[in-house]
Amino acid sequence: MSTQWHAGSRIREKRLDLGLRQAAIAETVGISPSYLNLIEHNRRRIGGKLLADIARALDVPPATLTDGADRKTMSLLQDAAARAATTAEVDRIEELVARFPGWSALIAAQVEQVATLQEQLDALSNRLASDPQLAGSLHEVISAVTAIRSTASILVGPEALNDDWQSRFHENIHSDSERLAQSCQALITFLEVPETEKPDFRSPLESVESFYEAEGFHMQGLEDGSETVSDIVRRAGLEKKSAALLAARLRHYEADAEALPLIKFENAARSCGYDPAVLAQEFNVPILMVMRRLATLSADAGHPPIGLVTVGGSGTVTFQKPVAGFALARTGGNCPHWPVFNALTQPHRPIKERIVMQGAGQDRFLCYAIATFSDELAFDARSLLQSTMLVLPDVPPSDPDRSAPDQAITVCPSYTCRCDEGALA
């Protein structure tokens, strides 16, 4: 895995921070300085006793050296490189984050701030262009200004007016001026945002995903019965559309938890290696329910990190639980070789594929995907196609002569995907 490769960079940085020489560390752990040099330059994998010995020599926990770089930071840096279309070394982003976490976090924070400002700008532009209330307010302002200008031009014209007509025109100007003031105030009120309110420009889906992420994608209140769906929705404090979407997803969660009790399901999942087809047969439930349930298992309970993604018939991501090394772009730009997209062309056919990510990390995943229709098929009904993919970590085969079913498909990150170019050439 990539975290093993980049443990070398962390070892080197920690050794230099302590002012220790390679020869001294190598002698302490019983290896040659040249071998330690290969490790520090990420040219040799490291683990087990040697990793523990080096960590002990550096007086740090082994996890400090092996934990992967912050995936959120990496994702933001990748997005920045893609947007800017620069010649940045995207294949060395993990090394950058591992070696310079402070600077990487600063750049990522600025990228996130720029993205937020761009979203706010786009939202305001759309609001200015299409909001009917704004259009009505502007129409009132223009109408009042036009009326005042027309009346004023008569009063200053060459034709003499008697007192009665002058009085009428003065009254018109006064009433139109009041109407203009009211229209301007309404427009200002409409455009102003109170300083105490921070506008949320996230879509309902993004708001729901953020809440799920904050909960670790595991709703303990629904598991032990201490909370209802309404309790959680109320606690989330989301706006109306987001709250409705959250409630719908939580009802799925509640039904899944009732059909697949947590303790019994956890034990069964461990015993079969988290194979959704085996679990679906054992519990006699739909495979989609099993896939959703597996994604709720917490890593804190000793389970592997399990990702889940659903996409609509157009290929747009409609829900995602990312894991280290895996995340799909929400709208387009993803590698077409992911099984979740392949499944869309073969509805109701289960697909199991081993995936290897391009790049220095060579992250590996075991993916289960299936596409289904939202309702029963009928000629007079409109059914929507949706594909779901479960993502599990995969251990590379030790035998290079493994049979074809265990061979892996290579996919590329969305920010460097060029897989379609060959087909278009």
Short mmCIF file of N, CA and C in Angstrom, two decimals, residues 130-295:
data_model
loop_
_atom_site.label_atom_id
_atom_site.label_comp_id
_atom_site.label_asym_id
_atom_site.label_seq_id
_atom_site.Cartn_x
_atom_site.Cartn_y
_atom_site.Cartn_z
N SER A 130 -31.51 34.94 -12.07
CA SER A 130 -32.77 34.23 -12.24
C SER A 130 -33.77 34.36 -11.10
N ASP A 131 -33.41 35.03 -10.00
CA ASP A 131 -34.34 35.09 -8.88
C ASP A 131 -35.51 36.02 -9.20
N PRO A 132 -36.76 35.52 -9.14
CA PRO A 132 -37.92 36.37 -9.49
C PRO A 132 -38.13 37.52 -8.51
N GLN A 133 -37.79 37.32 -7.23
CA GLN A 133 -37.96 38.40 -6.26
C GLN A 133 -37.01 39.54 -6.57
N LEU A 134 -35.78 39.19 -6.94
CA LEU A 134 -34.82 40.23 -7.28
C LEU A 134 -35.27 40.97 -8.55
N ALA A 135 -35.75 40.22 -9.53
CA ALA A 135 -36.21 40.85 -10.77
C ALA A 135 -37.37 41.80 -10.49
N GLY A 136 -38.29 41.39 -9.59
CA GLY A 136 -39.41 42.25 -9.25
C GLY A 136 -38.96 43.52 -8.55
N SER A 137 -37.98 43.39 -7.65
CA SER A 137 -37.48 44.57 -6.93
C SER A 137 -36.79 45.54 -7.87
N LEU A 138 -36.00 45.02 -8.79
CA LEU A 138 -35.32 45.88 -9.75
C LEU A 138 -36.34 46.57 -10.67
N HIS A 139 -37.39 45.82 -11.04
CA HIS A 139 -38.42 46.42 -11.89
C HIS A 139 -39.11 47.59 -11.18
N GLU A 140 -39.37 47.43 -9.87
CA GLU A 140 -40.00 48.50 -9.10
C GLU A 140 -39.11 49.73 -9.05
N VAL A 141 -37.80 49.51 -8.84
CA VAL A 141 -36.86 50.63 -8.77
C VAL A 141 -36.81 51.37 -10.11
N ILE A 142 -36.68 50.63 -11.20
CA ILE A 142 -36.60 51.25 -12.53
C ILE A 142 -37.90 51.98 -12.86
N SER A 143 -39.03 51.38 -12.51
CA SER A 143 -40.33 52.01 -12.77
C SER A 143 -40.47 53.32 -12.03
N ALA A 144 -40.06 53.33 -10.73
CA ALA A 144 -40.18 54.56 -9.94
C ALA A 144 -39.25 55.64 -10.48
N VAL A 145 -38.02 55.28 -10.83
CA VAL A 145 -37.07 56.26 -11.36
C VAL A 145 -37.58 56.84 -12.68
N THR A 146 -38.13 55.99 -13.54
CA THR A 146 -38.67 56.45 -14.83
C THR A 146 -39.82 57.44 -14.62
N ALA A 147 -40.72 57.13 -13.65
CA ALA A 147 -41.87 58.01 -13.39
C ALA A 147 -41.41 59.36 -12.87
N ILE A 148 -40.42 59.36 -11.96
CA ILE A 148 -39.91 60.62 -11.41
C ILE A 148 -39.25 61.45 -12.50
N ARG A 149 -38.46 60.78 -13.34
CA ARG A 149 -37.77 61.50 -14.41
C ARG A 149 -38.77 62.11 -15.40
N SER A 150 -39.83 61.38 -15.72
CA SER A 150 -40.84 61.89 -16.66
C SER A 150 -41.56 63.10 -16.08
N THR A 151 -41.94 63.02 -14.80
CA THR A 151 -42.65 64.14 -14.16
C THR A 151 -41.74 65.37 -14.05
N ALA A 152 -40.49 65.13 -13.68
CA ALA A 152 -39.54 66.24 -13.52
C ALA A 152 -39.30 66.95 -14.85
N SER A 153 -39.25 66.17 -15.94
CA SER A 153 -39.00 66.79 -17.25
C SER A 153 -40.15 67.71 -17.65
N ILE A 154 -41.37 67.39 -17.22
CA ILE A 154 -42.51 68.27 -17.53
C ILE A 154 -42.42 69.56 -16.72
N LEU A 155 -42.04 69.43 -15.43
CA LEU A 155 -41.97 70.60 -14.56
C LEU A 155 -40.91 71.59 -15.03
N VAL A 156 -39.82 71.10 -15.59
CA VAL A 156 -38.74 72.01 -16.01
C VAL A 156 -38.86 72.37 -17.49
N GLY A 157 -39.92 71.91 -18.14
CA GLY A 157 -40.09 72.20 -19.55
C GLY A 157 -40.46 73.66 -19.81
N PRO A 158 -40.48 74.05 -21.08
CA PRO A 158 -40.75 75.46 -21.45
C PRO A 158 -42.21 75.87 -21.27
N GLU A 159 -43.11 74.88 -21.23
CA GLU A 159 -44.54 75.21 -21.12
C GLU A 159 -44.90 75.60 -19.70
N ALA A 160 -45.60 76.72 -19.57
CA ALA A 160 -46.01 77.21 -18.23
C ALA A 160 -47.20 76.41 -17.74
N LEU A 161 -47.14 76.03 -16.43
CA LEU A 161 -48.21 75.24 -15.80
C LEU A 161 -48.89 76.07 -14.72
N ASN A 162 -50.20 75.93 -14.62
CA ASN A 162 -50.88 76.65 -13.54
C ASN A 162 -50.60 75.95 -12.22
N ASP A 163 -51.01 76.61 -11.14
CA ASP A 163 -50.71 76.11 -9.81
C ASP A 163 -51.31 74.73 -9.55
N ASP A 164 -52.51 74.52 -10.10
CA ASP A 164 -53.17 73.23 -9.85
C ASP A 164 -52.37 72.07 -10.46
N TRP A 165 -51.91 72.24 -11.74
CA TRP A 165 -51.13 71.18 -12.37
C TRP A 165 -49.76 71.01 -11.70
N GLN A 166 -49.15 72.12 -11.29
CA GLN A 166 -47.85 72.00 -10.61
C GLN A 166 -48.01 71.22 -9.30
N SER A 167 -49.11 71.50 -8.60
CA SER A 167 -49.35 70.79 -7.34
C SER A 167 -49.52 69.29 -7.59
N ARG A 168 -50.24 68.94 -8.67
CA ARG A 168 -50.44 67.52 -8.97
C ARG A 168 -49.11 66.82 -9.30
N PHE A 169 -48.30 67.51 -10.11
CA PHE A 169 -47.01 66.90 -10.47
C PHE A 169 -46.09 66.77 -9.26
N HIS A 170 -46.12 67.75 -8.36
CA HIS A 170 -45.32 67.67 -7.13
C HIS A 170 -45.77 66.48 -6.28
N GLU A 171 -47.07 66.26 -6.21
CA GLU A 171 -47.59 65.12 -5.45
C GLU A 171 -47.14 63.79 -6.09
N ASN A 172 -47.14 63.78 -7.45
CA ASN A 172 -46.69 62.57 -8.14
C ASN A 172 -45.23 62.26 -7.83
N ILE A 173 -44.39 63.30 -7.87
CA ILE A 173 -42.97 63.12 -7.55
C ILE A 173 -42.80 62.63 -6.12
N HIS A 174 -43.58 63.19 -5.21
CA HIS A 174 -43.48 62.78 -3.81
C HIS A 174 -43.85 61.30 -3.63
N SER A 175 -44.97 60.90 -4.24
CA SER A 175 -45.41 59.51 -4.09
C SER A 175 -44.44 58.54 -4.78
N ASP A 176 -43.95 58.95 -5.97
CA ASP A 176 -42.99 58.09 -6.67
C ASP A 176 -41.67 58.00 -5.92
N SER A 177 -41.26 59.08 -5.25
CA SER A 177 -40.03 59.07 -4.46
C SER A 177 -40.16 58.11 -3.28
N GLU A 178 -41.34 58.13 -2.63
CA GLU A 178 -41.57 57.20 -1.53
C GLU A 178 -41.54 55.75 -2.03
N ARG A 179 -42.17 55.53 -3.20
CA ARG A 179 -42.16 54.18 -3.78
C ARG A 179 -40.74 53.76 -4.11
N LEU A 180 -39.92 54.70 -4.61
CA LEU A 180 -38.53 54.38 -4.92
C LEU A 180 -37.75 54.03 -3.65
N ALA A 181 -37.96 54.78 -2.60
CA ALA A 181 -37.27 54.51 -1.33
C ALA A 181 -37.63 53.13 -0.80
N GLN A 182 -38.93 52.79 -0.86
CA GLN A 182 -39.37 51.48 -0.38
C GLN A 182 -38.78 50.36 -1.25
N SER A 183 -38.75 50.56 -2.56
CA SER A 183 -38.20 49.54 -3.45
C SER A 183 -36.71 49.33 -3.21
N CYS A 184 -35.98 50.44 -3.00
CA CYS A 184 -34.54 50.35 -2.72
C CYS A 184 -34.29 49.62 -1.41
N GLN A 185 -35.10 49.93 -0.38
CA GLN A 185 -34.94 49.27 0.90
C GLN A 185 -35.21 47.77 0.79
N ALA A 186 -36.24 47.41 0.01
CA ALA A 186 -36.54 46.00 -0.19
C ALA A 186 -35.40 45.29 -0.91
N LEU A 187 -34.81 45.99 -1.88
CA LEU A 187 -33.70 45.41 -2.63
C LEU A 187 -32.48 45.21 -1.74
N ILE A 188 -32.19 46.22 -0.90
CA ILE A 188 -31.05 46.10 0.02
C ILE A 188 -31.27 44.96 1.01
N THR A 189 -32.47 44.87 1.54
CA THR A 189 -32.80 43.80 2.49
C THR A 189 -32.65 42.44 1.84
N PHE A 190 -33.05 42.34 0.59
CA PHE A 190 -32.96 41.07 -0.13
C PHE A 190 -31.51 40.64 -0.35
N LEU A 191 -30.65 41.61 -0.68
CA LEU A 191 -29.26 41.29 -1.00
C LEU A 191 -28.37 41.12 0.23
N GLU A 192 -28.70 41.78 1.31
CA GLU A 192 -27.87 41.73 2.50
C GLU A 192 -28.03 40.39 3.20
N VAL A 193 -26.93 39.87 3.75
CA VAL A 193 -26.95 38.68 4.59
C VAL A 193 -26.49 39.10 5.99
N PRO A 194 -27.27 38.86 7.02
CA PRO A 194 -26.86 39.24 8.37
C PRO A 194 -25.50 38.65 8.73
N GLU A 195 -24.70 39.44 9.42
CA GLU A 195 -23.36 38.98 9.78
C GLU A 195 -23.40 37.73 10.65
N THR A 196 -24.48 37.55 11.39
CA THR A 196 -24.57 36.38 12.28
C THR A 196 -24.92 35.11 11.51
N GLU A 197 -25.32 35.25 10.24
CA GLU A 197 -25.70 34.08 9.45
C GLU A 197 -24.62 33.80 8.42
N LYS A 198 -24.14 32.57 8.42
CA LYS A 198 -23.18 32.15 7.41
C LYS A 198 -23.91 31.33 6.36
N PRO A 199 -24.02 31.80 5.14
CA PRO A 199 -24.79 31.08 4.13
C PRO A 199 -24.16 29.72 3.83
N ASP A 200 -25.02 28.71 3.67
CA ASP A 200 -24.57 27.37 3.34
C ASP A 200 -24.88 27.11 1.87
N PHE A 201 -23.84 27.04 1.05
CA PHE A 201 -24.03 26.88 -0.38
C PHE A 201 -23.91 25.43 -0.81
N ARG A 202 -23.86 24.50 0.16
CA ARG A 202 -23.80 23.09 -0.19
C ARG A 202 -25.15 22.60 -0.70
N SER A 203 -25.11 21.61 -1.57
CA SER A 203 -26.34 20.99 -2.03
C SER A 203 -26.88 20.12 -0.91
N PRO A 204 -28.19 19.75 -0.98
CA PRO A 204 -28.73 18.85 0.04
C PRO A 204 -27.94 17.56 0.17
N LEU A 205 -27.50 17.01 -0.96
CA LEU A 205 -26.72 15.77 -0.92
C LEU A 205 -25.40 15.97 -0.17
N GLU A 206 -24.72 17.09 -0.45
CA GLU A 206 -23.45 17.35 0.23
C GLU A 206 -23.67 17.57 1.72
N SER A 207 -24.77 18.21 2.09
CA SER A 207 -25.07 18.42 3.51
C SER A 207 -25.29 17.09 4.22
N VAL A 208 -26.02 16.18 3.57
CA VAL A 208 -26.28 14.87 4.16
C VAL A 208 -24.99 14.07 4.28
N GLU A 209 -24.16 14.10 3.24
CA GLU A 209 -22.89 13.38 3.30
C GLU A 209 -21.99 13.92 4.40
N SER A 210 -21.99 15.23 4.59
CA SER A 210 -21.18 15.84 5.65
C SER A 210 -21.65 15.37 7.02
N PHE A 211 -22.96 15.28 7.20
CA PHE A 211 -23.50 14.80 8.48
C PHE A 211 -23.12 13.34 8.69
N TYR A 212 -23.27 12.52 7.65
CA TYR A 212 -22.89 11.11 7.76
C TYR A 212 -21.41 10.98 8.11
N GLU A 213 -20.57 11.79 7.46
CA GLU A 213 -19.13 11.73 7.74
C GLU A 213 -18.84 12.09 9.18
N ALA A 214 -19.53 13.13 9.70
CA ALA A 214 -19.33 13.53 11.10
C ALA A 214 -19.74 12.41 12.05
N GLU A 215 -20.72 11.58 11.66
CA GLU A 215 -21.17 10.47 12.49
C GLU A 215 -20.36 9.21 12.24
N GLY A 216 -19.37 9.27 11.37
CA GLY A 216 -18.60 8.09 11.04
C GLY A 216 -19.37 7.08 10.21
N PHE A 217 -20.44 7.52 9.54
CA PHE A 217 -21.31 6.68 8.72
C PHE A 217 -21.94 5.54 9.54
N HIS A 218 -21.95 5.72 10.86
CA HIS A 218 -22.51 4.70 11.77
C HIS A 218 -23.43 5.40 12.75
N MET A 219 -24.72 5.11 12.67
CA MET A 219 -25.72 5.77 13.51
C MET A 219 -25.99 4.91 14.75
N GLN A 220 -25.22 5.13 15.79
CA GLN A 220 -25.33 4.30 16.98
C GLN A 220 -26.71 4.42 17.62
N GLY A 221 -27.34 5.60 17.51
CA GLY A 221 -28.66 5.79 18.07
C GLY A 221 -29.70 4.87 17.46
N LEU A 222 -29.59 4.61 16.15
CA LEU A 222 -30.50 3.68 15.49
C LEU A 222 -30.13 2.23 15.79
N GLU A 223 -28.85 1.98 16.07
CA GLU A 223 -28.42 0.62 16.37
C GLU A 223 -28.94 0.15 17.73
N ASP A 224 -28.86 1.03 18.73
CA ASP A 224 -29.27 0.61 20.08
C ASP A 224 -30.66 1.10 20.48
N GLY A 225 -31.33 1.81 19.57
CA GLY A 225 -32.69 2.26 19.84
C GLY A 225 -32.79 3.49 20.72
N SER A 226 -31.67 4.16 20.97
CA SER A 226 -31.70 5.35 21.83
C SER A 226 -32.19 6.58 21.09
N GLU A 227 -32.23 6.53 19.75
CA GLU A 227 -32.72 7.64 18.94
C GLU A 227 -33.64 7.12 17.85
N THR A 228 -34.58 7.96 17.45
CA THR A 228 -35.41 7.67 16.29
C THR A 228 -34.89 8.45 15.10
N VAL A 229 -35.45 8.16 13.93
CA VAL A 229 -35.07 8.92 12.74
C VAL A 229 -35.35 10.40 12.94
N SER A 230 -36.51 10.71 13.53
CA SER A 230 -36.87 12.12 13.77
C SER A 230 -35.89 12.78 14.72
N ASP A 231 -35.43 12.04 15.74
CA ASP A 231 -34.46 12.60 16.69
C ASP A 231 -33.18 13.00 15.98
N ILE A 232 -32.69 12.14 15.11
CA ILE A 232 -31.42 12.40 14.42
C ILE A 232 -31.57 13.56 13.44
N VAL A 233 -32.68 13.57 12.71
CA VAL A 233 -32.91 14.67 11.76
C VAL A 233 -32.97 16.00 12.50
N ARG A 234 -33.65 16.00 13.64
CA ARG A 234 -33.74 17.23 14.44
C ARG A 234 -32.36 17.65 14.95
N ARG A 235 -31.58 16.66 15.37
CA ARG A 235 -30.24 16.96 15.89
C ARG A 235 -29.31 17.47 14.79
N ALA A 236 -29.51 17.00 13.56
CA ALA A 236 -28.66 17.42 12.45
C ALA A 236 -28.84 18.90 12.13
N GLY A 237 -30.06 19.43 12.33
CA GLY A 237 -30.31 20.85 12.10
C GLY A 237 -30.15 21.30 10.66
N LEU A 238 -30.52 20.45 9.71
CA LEU A 238 -30.37 20.79 8.29
C LEU A 238 -31.60 21.53 7.78
N GLU A 239 -31.44 22.22 6.66
CA GLU A 239 -32.58 22.91 6.06
C GLU A 239 -33.55 21.88 5.47
N LYS A 240 -34.71 22.35 5.02
CA LYS A 240 -35.84 21.47 4.73
C LYS A 240 -35.51 20.37 3.73
N LYS A 241 -34.94 20.72 2.58
CA LYS A 241 -34.65 19.72 1.55
C LYS A 241 -33.60 18.72 2.03
N SER A 242 -32.56 19.22 2.69
CA SER A 242 -31.52 18.34 3.20
C SER A 242 -32.08 17.42 4.27
N ALA A 243 -32.95 17.96 5.13
CA ALA A 243 -33.54 17.16 6.20
C ALA A 243 -34.40 16.04 5.62
N ALA A 244 -35.14 16.32 4.55
CA ALA A 244 -35.98 15.29 3.93
C ALA A 244 -35.12 14.18 3.33
N LEU A 245 -34.01 14.57 2.70
CA LEU A 245 -33.11 13.57 2.12
C LEU A 245 -32.46 12.74 3.22
N LEU A 246 -32.04 13.39 4.30
CA LEU A 246 -31.44 12.68 5.43
C LEU A 246 -32.44 11.69 6.03
N ALA A 247 -33.68 12.11 6.20
CA ALA A 247 -34.70 11.23 6.78
C ALA A 247 -34.90 9.99 5.92
N ALA A 248 -34.90 10.16 4.59
CA ALA A 248 -35.07 9.03 3.68
C ALA A 248 -33.92 8.04 3.82
N ARG A 249 -32.71 8.54 3.91
CA ARG A 249 -31.55 7.66 4.05
C ARG A 249 -31.54 6.97 5.41
N LEU A 250 -31.94 7.69 6.43
CA LEU A 250 -31.97 7.10 7.77
C LEU A 250 -33.03 6.00 7.87
N ARG A 251 -34.14 6.15 7.15
CA ARG A 251 -35.15 5.10 7.15
C ARG A 251 -34.61 3.82 6.51
N HIS A 252 -33.79 3.98 5.46
CA HIS A 252 -33.09 2.82 4.89
C HIS A 252 -32.18 2.20 5.93
N TYR A 253 -31.44 3.05 6.62
CA TYR A 253 -30.51 2.58 7.64
C TYR A 253 -31.27 1.80 8.71
N GLU A 254 -32.38 2.34 9.17
CA GLU A 254 -33.17 1.71 10.22
C GLU A 254 -33.69 0.34 9.76
N ALA A 255 -34.17 0.25 8.52
CA ALA A 255 -34.67 -1.02 7.99
C ALA A 255 -33.53 -2.03 7.85
N ASP A 256 -32.36 -1.57 7.39
CA ASP A 256 -31.21 -2.46 7.26
C ASP A 256 -30.78 -3.00 8.62
N ALA A 257 -30.75 -2.12 9.63
CA ALA A 257 -30.32 -2.53 10.97
C ALA A 257 -31.31 -3.53 11.59
N GLU A 258 -32.59 -3.37 11.27
CA GLU A 258 -33.59 -4.30 11.82
C GLU A 258 -33.48 -5.67 11.16
N ALA A 259 -33.22 -5.68 9.84
CA ALA A 259 -33.11 -6.96 9.13
C ALA A 259 -31.78 -7.65 9.40
N LEU A 260 -30.74 -6.86 9.67
CA LEU A 260 -29.39 -7.41 9.87
C LEU A 260 -28.84 -6.90 11.20
N PRO A 261 -29.22 -7.54 12.33
CA PRO A 261 -28.76 -7.09 13.65
C PRO A 261 -27.24 -7.00 13.71
N LEU A 262 -26.75 -5.94 14.33
CA LEU A 262 -25.34 -5.58 14.24
C LEU A 262 -24.39 -6.70 14.67
N ILE A 263 -24.55 -7.23 15.88
CA ILE A 263 -23.60 -8.21 16.40
C ILE A 263 -23.57 -9.46 15.52
N LYS A 264 -24.75 -9.98 15.20
CA LYS A 264 -24.82 -11.17 14.36
C LYS A 264 -24.23 -10.91 12.98
N PHE A 265 -24.52 -9.71 12.43
CA PHE A 265 -24.02 -9.38 11.10
C PHE A 265 -22.50 -9.19 11.12
N GLU A 266 -21.97 -8.55 12.16
CA GLU A 266 -20.52 -8.36 12.27
C GLU A 266 -19.79 -9.70 12.28
N ASN A 267 -20.27 -10.64 13.09
CA ASN A 267 -19.62 -11.95 13.18
C ASN A 267 -19.66 -12.68 11.84
N ALA A 268 -20.81 -12.60 11.16
CA ALA A 268 -20.94 -13.27 9.86
C ALA A 268 -20.03 -12.61 8.83
N ALA A 269 -19.93 -11.29 8.87
CA ALA A 269 -19.08 -10.57 7.91
C ALA A 269 -17.62 -10.94 8.08
N ARG A 270 -17.17 -11.02 9.32
CA ARG A 270 -15.77 -11.40 9.57
C ARG A 270 -15.49 -12.81 9.07
N SER A 271 -16.42 -13.71 9.32
CA SER A 271 -16.18 -15.12 8.99
C SER A 271 -16.12 -15.38 7.49
N CYS A 272 -16.82 -14.55 6.68
CA CYS A 272 -16.82 -14.78 5.23
C CYS A 272 -15.96 -13.77 4.48
N GLY A 273 -15.16 -12.99 5.20
CA GLY A 273 -14.29 -12.01 4.55
C GLY A 273 -15.04 -10.86 3.91
N TYR A 274 -16.21 -10.52 4.47
CA TYR A 274 -17.00 -9.37 4.04
C TYR A 274 -17.51 -9.52 2.59
N ASP A 275 -17.78 -10.75 2.21
CA ASP A 275 -18.30 -11.02 0.86
C ASP A 275 -19.81 -10.74 0.87
N PRO A 276 -20.29 -9.72 0.13
CA PRO A 276 -21.72 -9.37 0.19
C PRO A 276 -22.63 -10.46 -0.36
N ALA A 277 -22.17 -11.22 -1.38
CA ALA A 277 -23.01 -12.27 -1.94
C ALA A 277 -23.25 -13.38 -0.93
N VAL A 278 -22.21 -13.76 -0.22
CA VAL A 278 -22.35 -14.80 0.80
C VAL A 278 -23.28 -14.34 1.91
N LEU A 279 -23.14 -13.09 2.33
CA LEU A 279 -23.98 -12.56 3.41
C LEU A 279 -25.44 -12.44 2.96
N ALA A 280 -25.66 -12.03 1.72
CA ALA A 280 -27.03 -11.92 1.22
C ALA A 280 -27.72 -13.28 1.23
N GLN A 281 -26.98 -14.32 0.87
CA GLN A 281 -27.54 -15.67 0.87
C GLN A 281 -27.77 -16.17 2.29
N GLU A 282 -26.83 -15.88 3.18
CA GLU A 282 -26.95 -16.36 4.56
C GLU A 282 -28.13 -15.72 5.28
N PHE A 283 -28.36 -14.40 5.06
CA PHE A 283 -29.44 -13.71 5.75
C PHE A 283 -30.72 -13.63 4.91
N ASN A 284 -30.65 -14.11 3.66
CA ASN A 284 -31.80 -14.11 2.76
C ASN A 284 -32.39 -12.70 2.60
N VAL A 285 -31.52 -11.77 2.26
CA VAL A 285 -31.91 -10.37 2.04
C VAL A 285 -31.29 -9.90 0.73
N PRO A 286 -31.79 -8.77 0.15
CA PRO A 286 -31.20 -8.25 -1.09
C PRO A 286 -29.74 -7.87 -0.90
N ILE A 287 -28.97 -8.06 -1.95
CA ILE A 287 -27.53 -7.78 -1.85
C ILE A 287 -27.25 -6.30 -1.63
N LEU A 288 -28.13 -5.42 -2.13
CA LEU A 288 -27.93 -3.98 -1.90
C LEU A 288 -28.04 -3.64 -0.43
N MET A 289 -28.94 -4.31 0.28
CA MET A 289 -29.07 -4.09 1.72
C MET A 289 -27.79 -4.50 2.43
N VAL A 290 -27.21 -5.62 2.01
CA VAL A 290 -25.95 -6.07 2.62
C VAL A 290 -24.83 -5.08 2.34
N MET A 291 -24.76 -4.57 1.12
CA MET A 291 -23.70 -3.62 0.76
C MET A 291 -23.81 -2.34 1.59
N ARG A 292 -25.04 -1.85 1.75
CA ARG A 292 -25.24 -0.65 2.59
C ARG A 292 -24.85 -0.94 4.04
N ARG A 293 -25.24 -2.12 4.51
CA ARG A 293 -24.96 -2.47 5.91
C ARG A 293 -23.46 -2.61 6.17
N LEU A 294 -22.74 -3.19 5.23
CA LEU A 294 -21.29 -3.33 5.39
C LEU A 294 -20.62 -1.97 5.51
N ALA A 295 -21.12 -0.99 4.78
CA ALA A 295 -20.52 0.35 4.81
C ALA A 295 -20.75 1.06 6.13
#
